[in-house]
Structure formats: C-alpha cells, structure tokens
mmCIF file of C-alpha atoms in Angstrom:
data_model
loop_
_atom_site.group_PDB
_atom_site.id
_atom_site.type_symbol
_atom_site.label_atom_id
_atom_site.label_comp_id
_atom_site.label_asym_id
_atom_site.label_seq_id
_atom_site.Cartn_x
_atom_site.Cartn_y
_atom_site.Cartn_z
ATOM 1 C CA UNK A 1 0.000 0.000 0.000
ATOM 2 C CA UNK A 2 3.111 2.185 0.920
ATOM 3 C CA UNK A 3 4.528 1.462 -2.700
ATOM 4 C CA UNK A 4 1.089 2.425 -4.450
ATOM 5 C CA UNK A 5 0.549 6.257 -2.782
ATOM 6 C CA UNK A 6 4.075 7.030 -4.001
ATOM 7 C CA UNK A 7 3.751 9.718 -6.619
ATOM 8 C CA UNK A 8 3.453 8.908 -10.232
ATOM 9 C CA UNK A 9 6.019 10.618 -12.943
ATOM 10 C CA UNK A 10 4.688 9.743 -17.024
ATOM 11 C CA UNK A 11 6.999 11.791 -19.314
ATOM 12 C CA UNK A 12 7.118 12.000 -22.859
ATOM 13 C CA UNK A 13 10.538 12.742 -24.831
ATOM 14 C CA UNK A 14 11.818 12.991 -28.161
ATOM 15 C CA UNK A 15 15.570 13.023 -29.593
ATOM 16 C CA UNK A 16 16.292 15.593 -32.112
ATOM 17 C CA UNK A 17 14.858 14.588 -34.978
ATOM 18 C CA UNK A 18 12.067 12.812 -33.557
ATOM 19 C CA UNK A 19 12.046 9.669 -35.201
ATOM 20 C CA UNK A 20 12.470 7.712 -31.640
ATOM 21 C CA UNK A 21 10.460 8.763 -28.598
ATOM 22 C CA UNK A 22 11.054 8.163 -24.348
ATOM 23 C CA UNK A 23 7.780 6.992 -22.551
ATOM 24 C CA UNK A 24 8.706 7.026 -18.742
ATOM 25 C CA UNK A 25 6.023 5.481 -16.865
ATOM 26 C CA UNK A 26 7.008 5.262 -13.198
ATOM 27 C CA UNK A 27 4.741 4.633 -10.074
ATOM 28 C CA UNK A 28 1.271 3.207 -9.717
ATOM 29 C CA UNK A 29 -0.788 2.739 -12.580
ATOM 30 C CA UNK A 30 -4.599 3.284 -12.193
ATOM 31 C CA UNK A 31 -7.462 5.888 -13.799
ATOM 32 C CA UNK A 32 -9.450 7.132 -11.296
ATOM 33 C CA UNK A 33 -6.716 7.645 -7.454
ATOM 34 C CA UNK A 34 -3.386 7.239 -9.720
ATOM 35 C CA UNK A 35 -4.872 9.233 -13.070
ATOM 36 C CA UNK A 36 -1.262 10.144 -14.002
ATOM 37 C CA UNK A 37 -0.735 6.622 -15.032
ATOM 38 C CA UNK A 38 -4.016 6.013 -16.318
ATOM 39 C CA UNK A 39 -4.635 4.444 -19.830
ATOM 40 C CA UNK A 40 -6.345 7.829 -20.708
ATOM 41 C CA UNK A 41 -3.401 9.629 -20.043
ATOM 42 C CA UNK A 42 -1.258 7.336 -21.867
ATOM 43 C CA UNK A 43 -3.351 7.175 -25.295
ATOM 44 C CA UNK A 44 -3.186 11.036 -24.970
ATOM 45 C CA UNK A 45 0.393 11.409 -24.962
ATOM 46 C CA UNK A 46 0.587 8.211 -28.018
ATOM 47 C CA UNK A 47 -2.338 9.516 -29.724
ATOM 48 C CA UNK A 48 -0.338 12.250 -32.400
ATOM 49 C CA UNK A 49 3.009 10.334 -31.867
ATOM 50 C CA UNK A 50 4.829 9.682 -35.499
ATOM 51 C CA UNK A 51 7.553 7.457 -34.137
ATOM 52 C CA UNK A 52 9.230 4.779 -35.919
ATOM 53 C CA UNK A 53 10.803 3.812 -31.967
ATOM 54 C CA UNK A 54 9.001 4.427 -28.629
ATOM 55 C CA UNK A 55 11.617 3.711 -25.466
ATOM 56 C CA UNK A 56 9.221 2.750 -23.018
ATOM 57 C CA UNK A 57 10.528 2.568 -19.482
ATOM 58 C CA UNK A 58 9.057 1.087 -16.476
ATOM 59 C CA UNK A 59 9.226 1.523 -12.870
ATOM 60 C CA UNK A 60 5.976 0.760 -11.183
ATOM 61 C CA UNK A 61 4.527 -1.811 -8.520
ATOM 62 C CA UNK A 62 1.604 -1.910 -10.612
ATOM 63 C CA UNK A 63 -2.259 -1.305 -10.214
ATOM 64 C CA UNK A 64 -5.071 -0.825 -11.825
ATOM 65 C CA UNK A 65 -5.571 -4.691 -14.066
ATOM 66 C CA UNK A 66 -7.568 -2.744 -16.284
ATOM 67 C CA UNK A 67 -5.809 0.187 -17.131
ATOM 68 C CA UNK A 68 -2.718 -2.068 -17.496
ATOM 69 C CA UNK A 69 -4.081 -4.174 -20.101
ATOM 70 C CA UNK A 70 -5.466 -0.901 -21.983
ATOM 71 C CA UNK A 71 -1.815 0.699 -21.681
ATOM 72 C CA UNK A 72 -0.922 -2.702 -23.123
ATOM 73 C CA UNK A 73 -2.562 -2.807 -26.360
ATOM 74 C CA UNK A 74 -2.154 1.194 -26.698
ATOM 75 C CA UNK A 75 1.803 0.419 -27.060
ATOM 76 C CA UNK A 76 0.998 -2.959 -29.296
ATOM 77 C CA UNK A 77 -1.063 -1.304 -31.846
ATOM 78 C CA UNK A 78 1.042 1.779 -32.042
ATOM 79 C CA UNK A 79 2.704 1.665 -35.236
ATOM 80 C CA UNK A 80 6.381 2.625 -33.787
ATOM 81 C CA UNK A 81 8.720 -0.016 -32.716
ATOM 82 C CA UNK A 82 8.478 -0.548 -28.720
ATOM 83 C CA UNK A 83 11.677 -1.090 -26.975
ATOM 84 C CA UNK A 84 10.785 -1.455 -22.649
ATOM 85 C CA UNK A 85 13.110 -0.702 -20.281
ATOM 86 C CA UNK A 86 12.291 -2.207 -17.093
ATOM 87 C CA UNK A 87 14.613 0.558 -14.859
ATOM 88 C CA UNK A 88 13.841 -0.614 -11.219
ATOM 89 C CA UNK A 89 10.904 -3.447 -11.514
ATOM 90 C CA UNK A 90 7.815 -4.251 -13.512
ATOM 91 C CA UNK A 91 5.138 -5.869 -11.145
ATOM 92 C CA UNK A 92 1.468 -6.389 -11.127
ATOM 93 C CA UNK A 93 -0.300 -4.379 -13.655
ATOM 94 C CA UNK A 94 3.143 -3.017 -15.126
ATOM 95 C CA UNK A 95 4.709 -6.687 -15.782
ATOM 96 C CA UNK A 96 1.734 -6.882 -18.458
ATOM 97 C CA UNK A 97 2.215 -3.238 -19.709
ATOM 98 C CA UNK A 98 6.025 -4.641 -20.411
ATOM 99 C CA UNK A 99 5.100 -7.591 -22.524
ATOM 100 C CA UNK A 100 3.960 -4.876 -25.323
ATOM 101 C CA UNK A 101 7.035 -4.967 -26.289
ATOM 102 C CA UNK A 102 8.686 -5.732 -29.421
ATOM 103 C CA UNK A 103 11.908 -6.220 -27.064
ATOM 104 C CA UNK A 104 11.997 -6.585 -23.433
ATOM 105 C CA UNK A 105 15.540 -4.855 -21.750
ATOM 106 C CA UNK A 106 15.936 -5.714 -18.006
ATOM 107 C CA UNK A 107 19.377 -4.923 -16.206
ATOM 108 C CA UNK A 108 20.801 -7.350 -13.925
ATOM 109 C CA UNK A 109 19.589 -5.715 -10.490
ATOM 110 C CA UNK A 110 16.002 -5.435 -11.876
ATOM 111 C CA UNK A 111 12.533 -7.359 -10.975
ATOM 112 C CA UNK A 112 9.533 -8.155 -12.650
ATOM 113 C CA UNK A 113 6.100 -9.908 -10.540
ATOM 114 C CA UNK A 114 3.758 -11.843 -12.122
ATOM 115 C CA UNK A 115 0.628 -12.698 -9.935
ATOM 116 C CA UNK A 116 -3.421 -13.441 -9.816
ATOM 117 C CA UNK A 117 -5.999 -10.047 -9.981
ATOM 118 C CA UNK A 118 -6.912 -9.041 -6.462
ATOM 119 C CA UNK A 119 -9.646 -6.819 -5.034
ATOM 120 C CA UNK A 120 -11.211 -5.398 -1.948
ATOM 121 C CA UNK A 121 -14.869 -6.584 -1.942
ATOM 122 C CA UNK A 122 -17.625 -5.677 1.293
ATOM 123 C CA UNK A 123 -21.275 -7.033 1.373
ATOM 124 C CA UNK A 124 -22.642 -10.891 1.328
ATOM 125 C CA UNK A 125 -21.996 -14.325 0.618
ATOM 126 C CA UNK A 126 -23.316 -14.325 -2.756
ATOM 127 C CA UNK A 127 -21.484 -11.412 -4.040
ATOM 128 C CA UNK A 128 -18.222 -12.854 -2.301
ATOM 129 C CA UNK A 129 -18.877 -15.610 -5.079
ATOM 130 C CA UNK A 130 -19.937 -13.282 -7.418
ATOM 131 C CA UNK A 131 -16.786 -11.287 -7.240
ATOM 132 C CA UNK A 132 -14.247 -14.559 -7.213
ATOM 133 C CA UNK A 133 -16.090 -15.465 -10.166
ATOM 134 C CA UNK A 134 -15.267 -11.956 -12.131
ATOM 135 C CA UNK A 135 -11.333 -12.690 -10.627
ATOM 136 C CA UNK A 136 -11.023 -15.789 -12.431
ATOM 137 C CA UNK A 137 -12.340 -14.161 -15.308
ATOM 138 C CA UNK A 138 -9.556 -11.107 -15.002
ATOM 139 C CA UNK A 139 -6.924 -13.755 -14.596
ATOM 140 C CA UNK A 140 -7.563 -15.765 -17.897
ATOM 141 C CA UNK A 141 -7.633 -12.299 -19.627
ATOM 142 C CA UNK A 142 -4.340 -11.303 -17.921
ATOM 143 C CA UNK A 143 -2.586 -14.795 -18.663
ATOM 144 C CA UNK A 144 -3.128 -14.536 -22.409
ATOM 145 C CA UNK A 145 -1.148 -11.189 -22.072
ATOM 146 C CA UNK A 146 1.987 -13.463 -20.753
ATOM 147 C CA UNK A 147 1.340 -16.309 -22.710
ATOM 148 C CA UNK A 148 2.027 -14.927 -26.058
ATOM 149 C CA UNK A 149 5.985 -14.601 -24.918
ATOM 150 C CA UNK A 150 5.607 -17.573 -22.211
ATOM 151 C CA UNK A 151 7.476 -20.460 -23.581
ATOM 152 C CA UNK A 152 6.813 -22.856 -20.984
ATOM 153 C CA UNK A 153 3.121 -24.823 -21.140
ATOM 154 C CA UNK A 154 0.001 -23.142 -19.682
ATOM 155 C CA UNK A 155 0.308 -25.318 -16.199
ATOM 156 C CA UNK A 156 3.179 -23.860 -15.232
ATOM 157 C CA UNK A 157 2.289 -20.246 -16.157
ATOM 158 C CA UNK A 158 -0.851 -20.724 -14.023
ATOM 159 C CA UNK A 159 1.748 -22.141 -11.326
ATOM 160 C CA UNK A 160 3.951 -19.137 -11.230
ATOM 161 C CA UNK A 161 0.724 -17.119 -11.262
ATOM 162 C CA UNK A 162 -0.547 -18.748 -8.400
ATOM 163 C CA UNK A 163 2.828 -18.188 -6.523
ATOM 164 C CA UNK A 164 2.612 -14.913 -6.773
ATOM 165 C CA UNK A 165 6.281 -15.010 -8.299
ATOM 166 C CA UNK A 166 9.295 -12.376 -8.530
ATOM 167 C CA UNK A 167 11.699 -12.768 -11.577
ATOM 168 C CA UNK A 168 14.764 -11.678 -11.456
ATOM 169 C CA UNK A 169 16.662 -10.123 -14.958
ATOM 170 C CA UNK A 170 17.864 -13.811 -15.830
ATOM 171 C CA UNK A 171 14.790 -15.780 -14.930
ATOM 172 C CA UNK A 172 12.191 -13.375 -16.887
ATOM 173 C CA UNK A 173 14.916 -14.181 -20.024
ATOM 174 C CA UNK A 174 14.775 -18.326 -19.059
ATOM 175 C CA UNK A 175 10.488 -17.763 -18.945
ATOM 176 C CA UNK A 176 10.485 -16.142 -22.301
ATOM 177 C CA UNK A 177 8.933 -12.742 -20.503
ATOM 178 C CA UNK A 178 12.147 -10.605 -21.077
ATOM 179 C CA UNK A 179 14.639 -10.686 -24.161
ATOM 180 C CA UNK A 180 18.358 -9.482 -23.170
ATOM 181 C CA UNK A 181 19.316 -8.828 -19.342
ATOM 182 C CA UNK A 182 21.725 -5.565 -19.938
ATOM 183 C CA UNK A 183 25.010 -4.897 -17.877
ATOM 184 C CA UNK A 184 26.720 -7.919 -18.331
ATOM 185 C CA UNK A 185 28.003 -10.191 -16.112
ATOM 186 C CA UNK A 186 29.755 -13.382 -15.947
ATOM 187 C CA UNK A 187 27.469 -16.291 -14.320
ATOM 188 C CA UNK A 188 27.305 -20.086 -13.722
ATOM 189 C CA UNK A 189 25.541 -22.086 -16.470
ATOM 190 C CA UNK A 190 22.792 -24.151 -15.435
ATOM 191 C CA UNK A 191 23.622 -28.248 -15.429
ATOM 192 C CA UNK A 192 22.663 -30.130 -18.351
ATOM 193 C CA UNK A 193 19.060 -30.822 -18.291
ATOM 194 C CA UNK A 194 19.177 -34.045 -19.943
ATOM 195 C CA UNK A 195 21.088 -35.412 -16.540
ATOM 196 C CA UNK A 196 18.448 -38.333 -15.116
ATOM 197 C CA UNK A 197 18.830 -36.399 -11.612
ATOM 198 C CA UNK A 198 16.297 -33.760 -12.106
ATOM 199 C CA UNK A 199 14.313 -34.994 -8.634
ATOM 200 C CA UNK A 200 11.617 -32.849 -7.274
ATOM 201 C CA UNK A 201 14.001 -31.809 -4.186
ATOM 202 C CA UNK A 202 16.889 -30.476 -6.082
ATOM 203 C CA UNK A 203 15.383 -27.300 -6.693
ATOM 204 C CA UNK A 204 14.109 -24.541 -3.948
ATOM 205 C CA UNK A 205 10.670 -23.802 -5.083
ATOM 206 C CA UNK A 206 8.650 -24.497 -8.458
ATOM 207 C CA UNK A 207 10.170 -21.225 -10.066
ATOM 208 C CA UNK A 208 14.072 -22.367 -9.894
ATOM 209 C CA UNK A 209 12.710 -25.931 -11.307
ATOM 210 C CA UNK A 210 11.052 -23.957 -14.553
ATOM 211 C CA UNK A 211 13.925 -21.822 -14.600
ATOM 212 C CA UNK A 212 16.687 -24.714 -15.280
ATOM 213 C CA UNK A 213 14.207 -26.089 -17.451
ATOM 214 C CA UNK A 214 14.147 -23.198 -20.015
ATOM 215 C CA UNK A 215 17.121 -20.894 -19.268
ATOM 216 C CA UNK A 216 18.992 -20.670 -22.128
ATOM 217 C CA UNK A 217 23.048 -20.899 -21.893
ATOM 218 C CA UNK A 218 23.465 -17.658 -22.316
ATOM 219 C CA UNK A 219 20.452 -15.798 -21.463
ATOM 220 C CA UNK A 220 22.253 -12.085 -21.777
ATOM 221 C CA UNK A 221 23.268 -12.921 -25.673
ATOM 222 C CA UNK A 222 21.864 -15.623 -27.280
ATOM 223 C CA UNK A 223 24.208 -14.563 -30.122
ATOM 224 C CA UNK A 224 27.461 -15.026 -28.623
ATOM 225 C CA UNK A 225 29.050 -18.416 -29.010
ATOM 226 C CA UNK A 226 30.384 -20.280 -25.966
ATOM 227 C CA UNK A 227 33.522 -19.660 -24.786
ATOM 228 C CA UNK A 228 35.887 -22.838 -26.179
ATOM 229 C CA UNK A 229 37.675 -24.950 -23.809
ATOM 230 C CA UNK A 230 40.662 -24.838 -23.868
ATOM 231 C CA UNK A 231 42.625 -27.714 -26.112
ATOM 232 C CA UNK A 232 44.610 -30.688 -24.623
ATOM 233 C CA UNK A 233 48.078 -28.700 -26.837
ATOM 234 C CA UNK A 234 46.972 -25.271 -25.042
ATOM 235 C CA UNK A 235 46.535 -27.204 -21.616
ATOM 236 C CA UNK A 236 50.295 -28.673 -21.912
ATOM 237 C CA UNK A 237 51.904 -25.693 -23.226
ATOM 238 C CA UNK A 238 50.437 -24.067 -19.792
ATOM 239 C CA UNK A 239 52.105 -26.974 -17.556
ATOM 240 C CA UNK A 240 55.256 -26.596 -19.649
ATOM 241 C CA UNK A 241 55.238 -22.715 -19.000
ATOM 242 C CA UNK A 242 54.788 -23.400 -15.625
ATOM 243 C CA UNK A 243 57.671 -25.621 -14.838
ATOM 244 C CA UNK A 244 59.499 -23.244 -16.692
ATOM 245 C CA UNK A 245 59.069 -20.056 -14.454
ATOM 246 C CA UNK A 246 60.103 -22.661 -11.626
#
C-alpha cells in the first residue's frame, strides 16, 4: 500500500529529430486515485506520436488490471517499434504493460512480478462468489497477455501465477517474458538438463525448477558463441610454461 501512494512521474521525450520517442512510466498505474498513469493519459500522450521507436521505461509496482491491459494494447497497436526498459521493476499491472514490447531490456539488479488479480470486496456471501467469479475471469484475460511470450506450457504459467512469483533479470529471459538482461556479467551455467537427476528436491521452489528447465546458456546474448575450452596442446603448453618459471 506504501509502494502504491508514491507519486506517479509519465513523461514523454523525443531526440532531435524525432524519429524515436522516451515513454517514462514510473509509479502506480490506475485511472481514477493514480490518473497520471491512467490508460487515458497514456493514449493522450501516443495519440499524435509519429515514431518509428518508442523507449518505453518502467518503474511501477503496478495497479489498476484494467488500465494495465489498456496501456498494453495502446503500445501494441502503435505503429512505432516498442523497446521497454524495465529501470527498477515491472510488477502487477506493469509486468503486463512490459510484454507490449517488441523487445523486453531488463538490467541485472532489476525485478519483474507476475501474480493473480486481487480486489477489496464488502457485502454478502453471494457477491463474495460473485466477485471470485469476475477474478477468475480477469486472470484468464491477464494470462493470455503473458502467454504470447511464455514459452513454458500453460500449467506452469498458471503455477507461477498462483505463486505470486518475482523474476529476477535472468529468470524473466529463461520464462520467455524478457529478451536481453543488460550490464553484463559473468554467471554459472545451469547443469545439463538431460542429466536423469532432475528430482523434485533439487530445486528450492517451483520457479528455480522452470527456470533450469528453459534458461537458455546464455540468457544475456543468445548470439554469442560459448567460450571454447581450452585444447589438450593449449593445456600442456600451460604446464610446460609453468615448470618453466620454476
């Protein structure tokens, strides 16, 4: 609740020749308490935009489901190229703002949450079931915004829903729900998922199972060939060095 009264900042920028625009959305998203953010707002600001890129980046614990979605398909059926920046994390509401991108940038130290629609609901029984029933409904709309970049199988997606799960840089790249972690750094390949010792304890919690299953090698740049190990000539010309400087 702290996280959703901080102030929202939406900015609009061009370079100088204004073929490639800066979208900032930071803080809360929502139409009505957090209008700054609101899909209104947005389509005003996109509405006489003629962009062949729009840098879209996101800071925001999320919100409104609604205006998310709308934000959503506002960037997707803009004409411009979008490129998201997720600066600090994309959660809630702004995780499926992010997949509207035609690229999905997250640095190393940044989050994204994926999790079920919640609301605050007062009054009876019936409209307890009433409004569980309109949840579910939110959540199959709001899984088909994931699922389009998801490239595990729907089970698991409605797992990691259900856990109400945090992905870091490298995990949204494994899940298919980011494209390039930025900032480089060197880290541990995963083991060989063809070993026969994938047992259900090996692994912390459901996410770090899905994650060895689909991380790729080199989830930073898929582009990059491996580094090469060293030949057996290379590895004796070492130990041969090496008794030499003795």
């Amino acid at each position: 609740m702290n996280m959703m009264g901080k102030k929202t900042d939406v900015r609009f920028e061009a370079n100088e020749d204004s073929q490639e625009y800066t979208l900032y959305i930071y803080g809360p998203i929502g139409g009505f308490i957090f209008s700054n953010n609101s899909a209104q707002g947005i389509r005003r600001k996109l509405q006489d935009v003629d962009a062949e890129k729009i840098h879209v980046h996101i800071n925001s614990p999320g919100g409104s489901a609604f205006d998310g979605v709308a934000i959503g398909n506002l960037l997707k059926n803009h004409k411009a190229e979008i490129i998201v920046h997720v600066d600090g994390w994309a959660a809630s509401a702004a995780s499926v703002i992010a997949m509207a991108g035609d690229k999905i940038i997250m640095p190393e130290n940044t989050m994204m949450m994926i999790h079920r629609a919640s609301t605050i609901e007062w009054g009876n029984a019936a409209l307890f079931e009433k409004t569980a029933a309109d949840l579910r409904k939110v959540d199959k709309s709001l899984a088909a915004s994931y699922k389009k970049r998801f490239v595990g199988e729907q089970s698991e997606l409605d797992q990691l829903l259900d856990d109400e799960t945090f992905l870091t840089a490298e995990e949204a790249v494994a899940f298919g729900l980011a494209d390039t972690v930025d900032d480089e750094i060197e880290i541990q390949e995963l083991e060989d998922l063809d070993d026969d010792d994938d047992e259900e304890g090996i692994y912390e919690n459901y996410k770090d199972k899905l994650v060895a299953k689909y991380a790729p090698k080199n989830p930073k740049n898929n582009n990059e060939p491996p580094n090469p190990e060293p030949t057996p000539a290379a590895k004796q010309n070492m130990s041969k060095l090496f008794l030499n400087l003795k």
